[in-house]
Tab-separated table of C-alpha atoms in Angstrom:
chain	number	residue	atom	x	y	z
Y	1	MET	CA	225.088	50.984	-161.599
Y	2	LYS	CA	223.273	51.231	-164.945
Y	3	LYS	CA	223.302	47.436	-165.271
Y	4	LEU	CA	221.850	47.063	-161.772
Y	5	SER	CA	219.049	49.586	-162.531
Y	6	PHE	CA	218.335	47.810	-165.831
Y	7	LEU	CA	218.156	44.470	-163.967
Y	8	PHE	CA	215.630	45.810	-161.413
Y	9	ILE	CA	213.498	47.398	-164.156
Y	10	THR	CA	213.523	44.152	-166.168
Y	11	ILE	CA	212.577	42.056	-163.117
Y	12	GLY	CA	209.806	44.561	-162.288
Y	13	LEU	CA	208.411	44.393	-165.815
Y	14	ILE	CA	208.487	40.596	-165.906
Y	15	THR	CA	206.782	40.164	-162.539
Y	16	GLY	CA	204.371	43.037	-163.252
Y	17	CYS	CA	203.197	41.386	-166.469
Y	18	ASN	CA	202.458	38.073	-164.793
Y	19	THR	CA	198.728	38.681	-164.247
Y	20	THR	CA	197.696	35.078	-164.601
Y	21	THR	CA	198.379	34.134	-161.001
Y	22	THR	CA	195.829	31.844	-159.431
Y	23	PRO	CA	192.819	33.898	-158.345
Y	24	GLU	CA	191.698	33.843	-154.721
Y	25	LYS	CA	188.707	31.660	-153.795
Y	26	ASP	CA	186.668	34.791	-153.044
Y	27	THR	CA	187.311	36.029	-156.584
Y	28	VAL	CA	186.345	32.644	-158.051
Y	29	LEU	CA	183.172	32.611	-155.932
Y	30	LYS	CA	182.282	36.085	-157.219
Y	31	ILE	CA	182.854	34.989	-160.839
Y	32	ILE	CA	180.688	31.862	-160.423
Y	33	ASN	CA	177.937	33.814	-158.647
Y	34	GLU	CA	177.845	36.434	-161.413
Y	35	GLU	CA	178.068	34.119	-164.416
Y	36	LEU	CA	175.858	31.263	-163.162
Y	37	HIS	CA	173.490	33.473	-161.139
Y	38	TYR	CA	173.998	32.069	-157.647
Y	39	PRO	CA	172.435	32.151	-155.146
Y	40	ARG	CA	169.322	31.207	-157.033
Y	41	ILE	CA	165.821	30.042	-156.295
Y	42	ILE	CA	164.600	26.683	-157.509
Y	43	ASP	CA	160.973	27.055	-158.492
Y	44	TYR	CA	158.151	24.931	-159.836
Y	45	GLU	CA	155.182	25.907	-161.984
Y	46	ILE	CA	151.771	24.671	-160.910
Y	47	PHE	CA	148.988	24.810	-163.496
Y	48	CYS	CA	146.062	25.606	-161.219
Y	49	SER	CA	143.330	24.688	-163.757
Y	50	ASP	CA	144.843	21.341	-164.718
Y	51	PRO	CA	143.243	18.257	-163.124
Y	52	ALA	CA	146.550	16.357	-163.411
Y	53	TYR	CA	148.255	18.910	-161.181
Y	54	ALA	CA	145.344	18.803	-158.736
Y	55	LYS	CA	145.707	15.016	-158.542
Y	56	LYS	CA	149.464	15.287	-158.057
Y	57	LEU	CA	149.038	17.754	-155.184
Y	58	LEU	CA	146.413	15.477	-153.617
Y	59	ASP	CA	148.710	12.445	-153.971
Y	60	LEU	CA	151.545	14.396	-152.310
Y	61	GLU	CA	149.113	15.451	-149.556
Y	62	LEU	CA	149.872	19.147	-149.877
Y	63	ASP	CA	146.225	19.783	-149.026
Y	64	LYS	CA	146.689	17.977	-145.691
Y	65	ALA	CA	149.852	20.039	-145.100
Y	66	ASP	CA	147.610	23.149	-145.401
Y	67	MET	CA	149.505	24.457	-148.450
Y	68	VAL	CA	146.689	24.217	-150.998
Y	69	THR	CA	142.952	23.879	-151.265
Y	70	ILE	CA	141.800	21.648	-154.089
Y	71	GLN	CA	138.352	21.711	-155.589
Y	72	LYS	CA	137.614	18.012	-156.069
Y	73	THR	CA	134.477	18.497	-158.135
Y	74	GLN	CA	133.428	21.195	-160.562
Y	75	LYS	CA	130.094	22.214	-161.912
Y	76	LEU	CA	129.718	22.680	-165.643
Y	77	LYS	CA	129.705	26.462	-165.289
Y	78	ASP	CA	133.058	26.316	-163.382
Y	79	ILE	CA	135.004	24.453	-166.064
Y	80	GLY	CA	138.197	26.305	-166.843
Y	81	SER	CA	138.369	28.019	-163.466
Y	82	PRO	CA	141.243	27.097	-161.121
Y	83	LEU	CA	140.973	23.826	-159.233
Y	84	ILE	CA	143.900	24.729	-156.996
Y	85	SER	CA	144.131	27.675	-154.631
Y	86	PHE	CA	146.853	28.450	-152.116
Y	87	THR	CA	146.369	28.931	-148.393
Y	88	GLU	CA	147.845	31.626	-146.155
Y	89	THR	CA	150.425	29.065	-145.000
Y	90	ALA	CA	151.694	28.808	-148.587
Y	91	ARG	CA	151.966	32.582	-149.180
Y	92	PRO	CA	155.672	32.887	-148.200
Y	93	TYR	CA	156.546	30.280	-150.862
Y	94	LEU	CA	154.636	31.836	-153.770
Y	95	ILE	CA	156.655	33.630	-156.434
Y	96	GLU	CA	155.246	36.656	-158.211
Y	97	THR	CA	154.033	35.691	-161.674
Y	98	GLY	CA	153.681	37.753	-164.819
Y	99	ASP	CA	150.531	38.599	-166.701
Y	100	ARG	CA	150.928	35.652	-169.083
Y	101	GLU	CA	151.161	33.160	-166.193
Y	102	LYS	CA	148.171	34.724	-164.453
Y	103	GLU	CA	146.183	34.470	-167.667
Y	104	LEU	CA	146.993	30.743	-167.879
Y	105	ASP	CA	146.389	30.155	-164.127
Y	106	ILE	CA	150.035	29.268	-163.499
Y	107	GLN	CA	151.514	29.832	-160.063
Y	108	LYS	CA	155.236	29.467	-159.411
Y	109	VAL	CA	156.219	28.162	-156.000
Y	110	LYS	CA	159.596	28.262	-154.313
Y	111	ILE	CA	161.182	24.855	-153.760
Y	112	ALA	CA	164.556	25.827	-152.237
Y	113	GLU	CA	167.523	28.170	-152.586
Y	114	GLU	CA	170.806	27.004	-154.099
Y	115	THR	CA	174.055	28.485	-152.857
Y	116	ILE	CA	177.697	27.607	-153.368
Y	117	SER	CA	179.127	26.098	-150.213
Y	118	HIS	CA	182.629	25.003	-151.280
Y	119	ILE	CA	185.141	25.631	-154.067
Y	120	ASP	CA	188.243	23.600	-155.022
Y	121	LEU	CA	190.744	25.099	-157.437
Y	122	GLY	CA	192.957	22.890	-159.585
Y	123	SER	CA	196.398	23.858	-160.769
Y	124	ILE	CA	197.024	26.328	-163.579
Y	125	ASN	CA	197.253	24.778	-167.056
Y	126	GLU	CA	198.918	26.572	-169.936
Y	127	THR	CA	198.236	25.089	-173.375
Y	128	ASP	CA	198.287	26.781	-176.762
Y	129	GLY	CA	198.875	30.148	-175.106
Y	130	LYS	CA	195.705	29.819	-172.994
Y	131	THR	CA	195.786	29.786	-169.230
Y	132	SER	CA	193.057	27.833	-167.472
Y	133	ILE	CA	192.206	26.446	-164.052
Y	134	PRO	CA	189.831	23.522	-163.507
Y	135	ILE	CA	187.451	24.115	-160.605
Y	136	THR	CA	184.976	22.036	-158.690
Y	137	TYR	CA	182.250	23.709	-156.687
Y	138	THR	CA	179.616	22.298	-154.380
Y	139	VAL	CA	176.049	23.576	-154.363
Y	140	THR	CA	173.914	23.227	-151.248
Y	141	CYS	CA	170.171	23.767	-150.962
Y	142	THR	CA	168.845	25.856	-148.088
Y	143	ASN	CA	165.409	27.122	-147.102
Y	144	ILE	CA	163.776	23.967	-148.429
Y	145	THR	CA	160.002	24.461	-148.577
Y	146	PRO	CA	157.112	22.000	-148.184
Y	147	PHE	CA	156.670	22.235	-151.974
Y	148	SER	CA	159.980	20.393	-152.464
Y	149	VAL	CA	158.004	17.137	-152.640
Y	150	LEU	CA	156.934	18.223	-156.146
Y	151	MET	CA	160.409	17.438	-157.482
Y	152	LYS	CA	162.052	14.028	-157.360
Y	153	ARG	CA	165.311	15.198	-155.843
Y	154	ASP	CA	166.918	14.917	-152.442
Y	155	PHE	CA	167.566	18.566	-151.592
Y	156	SER	CA	169.457	17.666	-148.413
Y	157	LYS	CA	172.392	16.274	-150.414
Y	158	PRO	CA	174.946	18.706	-151.875
Y	159	LYS	CA	175.765	18.495	-155.589
Y	160	SER	CA	179.223	18.881	-157.113
Y	161	HIS	CA	179.808	20.625	-160.434
Y	162	SER	CA	182.897	21.156	-162.553
Y	163	ALA	CA	183.865	24.142	-164.650
Y	164	THR	CA	186.973	25.819	-165.995
Y	165	LEU	CA	188.288	29.326	-165.505
Y	166	VAL	CA	190.060	30.711	-168.564
Y	167	PHE	CA	192.229	33.834	-168.594
Y	168	ILE	CA	190.990	35.953	-171.534
Y	169	ASN	CA	191.795	39.606	-172.269
Y	170	GLY	CA	193.278	40.172	-168.830
Y	171	LYS	CA	190.291	38.702	-166.945
Y	172	TRP	CA	189.310	35.332	-165.575
Y	173	ARG	CA	186.162	33.994	-167.268
Y	174	LEU	CA	184.142	30.905	-166.514
Y	175	THR	CA	183.513	28.423	-169.284
Y	176	LYS	CA	180.038	27.258	-168.489
Y	177	PRO	CA	179.617	23.576	-167.758
């Protein structure tokens, strides 16, 4: 009877110490969201007093889309004042700026939101006493705004990224890509 009790205690200790089981996808999603700050907003800085930005917005026809108003000419006394102002239609896409940005006439605009849409977990690797799992996650852009034309990227296509989860000090940690 003592041998049987000893056997059960030993089996319990061995299985109880095995904390490096593959984490659930929900746990992996939580780790990625916390460490890589998802979901996140993709933004773009517009220098409102810069003629190059005014030209770019004109070329992209954001004035015709009723997102911005662009002052095409300036009088000598107006030099240094903003050439670009934003319409009421653009208000939902404007991001609050700090004092420094306001001082420099910089306005951040929202381009889209990135969220993780899919996660694939590889198999557990154990090398040199380290336990790791390769992962691949797919990022999808949602809430794409009219200002997305400012960036040369197709926001409708998902992007795949790779990373590795490493088991350190009793916790799974993400090694940043």
